[in-house]
PDB file of C-alpha atoms in Angstrom:
ATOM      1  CA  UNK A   1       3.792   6.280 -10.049  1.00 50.00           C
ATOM      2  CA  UNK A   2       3.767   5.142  -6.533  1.00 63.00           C
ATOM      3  CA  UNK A   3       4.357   7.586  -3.339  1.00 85.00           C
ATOM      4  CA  UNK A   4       6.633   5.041  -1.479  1.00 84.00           C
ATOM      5  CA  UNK A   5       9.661   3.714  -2.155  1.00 88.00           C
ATOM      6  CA  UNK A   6      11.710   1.038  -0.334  1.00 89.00           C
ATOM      7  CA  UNK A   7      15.345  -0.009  -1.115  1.00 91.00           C
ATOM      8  CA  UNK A   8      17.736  -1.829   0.890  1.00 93.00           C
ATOM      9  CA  UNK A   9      20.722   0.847   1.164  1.00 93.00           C
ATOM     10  CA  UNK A  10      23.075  -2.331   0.243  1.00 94.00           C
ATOM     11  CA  UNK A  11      21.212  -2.343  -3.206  1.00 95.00           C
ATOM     12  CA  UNK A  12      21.798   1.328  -4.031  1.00 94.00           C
ATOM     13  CA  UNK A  13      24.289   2.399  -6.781  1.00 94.00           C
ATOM     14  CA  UNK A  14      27.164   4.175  -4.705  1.00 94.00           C
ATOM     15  CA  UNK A  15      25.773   7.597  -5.753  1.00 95.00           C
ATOM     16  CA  UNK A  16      22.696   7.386  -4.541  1.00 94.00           C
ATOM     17  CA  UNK A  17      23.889   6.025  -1.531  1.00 94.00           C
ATOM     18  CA  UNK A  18      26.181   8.739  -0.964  1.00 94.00           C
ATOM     19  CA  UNK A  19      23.718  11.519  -1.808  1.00 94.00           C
ATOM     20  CA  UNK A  20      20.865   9.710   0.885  1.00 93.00           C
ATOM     21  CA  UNK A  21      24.237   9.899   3.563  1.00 92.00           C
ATOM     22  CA  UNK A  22      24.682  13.823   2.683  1.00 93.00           C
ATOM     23  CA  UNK A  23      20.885  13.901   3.369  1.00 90.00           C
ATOM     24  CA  UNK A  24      20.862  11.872   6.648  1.00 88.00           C
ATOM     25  CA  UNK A  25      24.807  13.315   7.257  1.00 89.00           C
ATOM     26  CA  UNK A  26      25.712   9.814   8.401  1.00 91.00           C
ATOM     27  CA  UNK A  27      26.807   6.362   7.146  1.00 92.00           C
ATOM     28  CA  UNK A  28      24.086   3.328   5.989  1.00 93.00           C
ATOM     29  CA  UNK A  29      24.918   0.195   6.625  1.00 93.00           C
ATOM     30  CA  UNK A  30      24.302  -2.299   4.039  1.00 92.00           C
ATOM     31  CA  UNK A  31      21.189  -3.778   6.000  1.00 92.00           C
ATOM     32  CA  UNK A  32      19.663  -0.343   6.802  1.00 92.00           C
ATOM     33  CA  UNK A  33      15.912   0.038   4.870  1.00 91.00           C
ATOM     34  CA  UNK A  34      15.510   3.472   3.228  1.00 91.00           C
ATOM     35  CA  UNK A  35      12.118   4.595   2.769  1.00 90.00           C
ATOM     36  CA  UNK A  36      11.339   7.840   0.650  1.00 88.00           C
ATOM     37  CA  UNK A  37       7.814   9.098   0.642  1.00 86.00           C
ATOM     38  CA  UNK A  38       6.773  12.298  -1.394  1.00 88.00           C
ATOM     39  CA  UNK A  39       3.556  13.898  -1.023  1.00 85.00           C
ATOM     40  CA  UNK A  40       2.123  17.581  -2.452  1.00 85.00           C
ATOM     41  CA  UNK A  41       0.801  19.704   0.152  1.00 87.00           C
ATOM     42  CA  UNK A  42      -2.481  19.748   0.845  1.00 85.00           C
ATOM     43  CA  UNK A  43      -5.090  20.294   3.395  1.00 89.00           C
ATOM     44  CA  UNK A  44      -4.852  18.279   6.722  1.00 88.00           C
ATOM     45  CA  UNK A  45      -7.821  15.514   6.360  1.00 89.00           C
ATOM     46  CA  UNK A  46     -10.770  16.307   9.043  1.00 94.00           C
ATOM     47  CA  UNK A  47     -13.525  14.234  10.483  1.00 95.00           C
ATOM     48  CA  UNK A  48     -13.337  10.719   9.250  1.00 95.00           C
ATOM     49  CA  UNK A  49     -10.824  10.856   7.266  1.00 93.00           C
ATOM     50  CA  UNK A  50      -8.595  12.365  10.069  1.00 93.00           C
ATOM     51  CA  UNK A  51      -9.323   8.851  12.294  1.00 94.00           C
ATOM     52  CA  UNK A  52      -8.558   6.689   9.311  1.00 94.00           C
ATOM     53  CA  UNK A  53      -5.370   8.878   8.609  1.00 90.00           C
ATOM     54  CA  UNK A  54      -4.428   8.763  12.327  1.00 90.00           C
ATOM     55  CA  UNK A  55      -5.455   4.663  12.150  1.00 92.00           C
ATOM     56  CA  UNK A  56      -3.157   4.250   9.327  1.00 91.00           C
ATOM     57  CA  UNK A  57      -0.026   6.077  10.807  1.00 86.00           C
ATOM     58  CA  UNK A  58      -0.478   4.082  14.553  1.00 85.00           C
ATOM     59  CA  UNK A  59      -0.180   0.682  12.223  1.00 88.00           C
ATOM     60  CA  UNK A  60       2.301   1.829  10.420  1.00 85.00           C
ATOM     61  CA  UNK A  61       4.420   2.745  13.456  1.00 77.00           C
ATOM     62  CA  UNK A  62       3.391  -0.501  14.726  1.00 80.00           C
ATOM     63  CA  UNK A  63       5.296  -2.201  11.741  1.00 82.00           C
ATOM     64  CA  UNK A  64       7.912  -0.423  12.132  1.00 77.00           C
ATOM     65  CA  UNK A  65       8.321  -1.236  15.950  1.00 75.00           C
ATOM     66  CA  UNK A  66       8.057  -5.117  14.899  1.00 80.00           C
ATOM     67  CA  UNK A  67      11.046  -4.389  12.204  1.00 78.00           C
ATOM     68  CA  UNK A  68      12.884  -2.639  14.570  1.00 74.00           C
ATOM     69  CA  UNK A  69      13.108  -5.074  17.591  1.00 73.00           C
ATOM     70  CA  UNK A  70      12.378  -2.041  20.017  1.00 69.00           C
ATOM     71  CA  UNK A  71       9.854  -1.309  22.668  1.00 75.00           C
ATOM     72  CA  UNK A  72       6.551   0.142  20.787  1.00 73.00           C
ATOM     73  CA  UNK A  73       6.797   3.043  23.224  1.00 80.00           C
ATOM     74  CA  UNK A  74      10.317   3.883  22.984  1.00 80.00           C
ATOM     75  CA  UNK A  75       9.633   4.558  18.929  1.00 76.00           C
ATOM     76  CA  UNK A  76       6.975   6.468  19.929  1.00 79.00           C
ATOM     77  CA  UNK A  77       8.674   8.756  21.917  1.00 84.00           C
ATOM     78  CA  UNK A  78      11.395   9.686  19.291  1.00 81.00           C
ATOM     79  CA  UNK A  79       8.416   9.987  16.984  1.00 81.00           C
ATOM     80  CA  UNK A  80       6.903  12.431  19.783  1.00 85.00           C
ATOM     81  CA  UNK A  81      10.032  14.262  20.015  1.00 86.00           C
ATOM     82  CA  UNK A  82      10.634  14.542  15.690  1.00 84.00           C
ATOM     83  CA  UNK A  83       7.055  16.011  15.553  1.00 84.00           C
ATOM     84  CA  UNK A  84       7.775  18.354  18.515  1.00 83.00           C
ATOM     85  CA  UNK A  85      10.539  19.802  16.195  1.00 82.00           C
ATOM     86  CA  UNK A  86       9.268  19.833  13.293  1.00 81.00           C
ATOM     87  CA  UNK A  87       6.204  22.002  14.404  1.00 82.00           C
ATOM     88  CA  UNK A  88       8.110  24.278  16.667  1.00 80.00           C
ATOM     89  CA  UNK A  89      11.891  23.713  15.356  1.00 69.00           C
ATOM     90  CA  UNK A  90      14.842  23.101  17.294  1.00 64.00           C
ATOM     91  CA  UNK A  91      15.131  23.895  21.302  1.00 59.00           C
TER      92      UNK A  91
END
């Protein structure tokens, strides 16, 4: 069973699109790409396998950059900013 999912929110049944909005409290548009990724805790990955982890997330943001049409440091500033909350919670 695969960790990643990817619909089109235009393709989802009208219940799962309205359960994602409660999630995200806002409207998708049709076009909008959902992305759901599940994972079971575990230890953070150290030496080599931190780099490669850290490689993989930098191309991943890359992509989604590309998709998005924005400036690559504009993304990763909200990214910045989402991680910044996450580890410390709101301000």
């Amino acid at each position: 069973m695969p960790d990643l999912s990817t619909h089109k929110s235009g393709d989802l049944s009208s219940d799962a699109k309205a359960i994602l909005e409660g999630l995200l409290g806002r409207h998708l548009a049709d076009d909008e790409e959902i992305n759901i990724w599940a994972s079971r805790p575990h230890a953070a990955p150290t030496g080599p396998a931190r780099r490669e982890a850290w490689h993989q997330l930098n191309d991943h943001l890359d992509r989604m950059a590309a998709k998005a049409g924005g400036p690559v440091e504009e993304i990763e500033k909200l990214v910045d900013e989402v991680c910044d909350e996450i580890r410390h919670g709101p301000r």
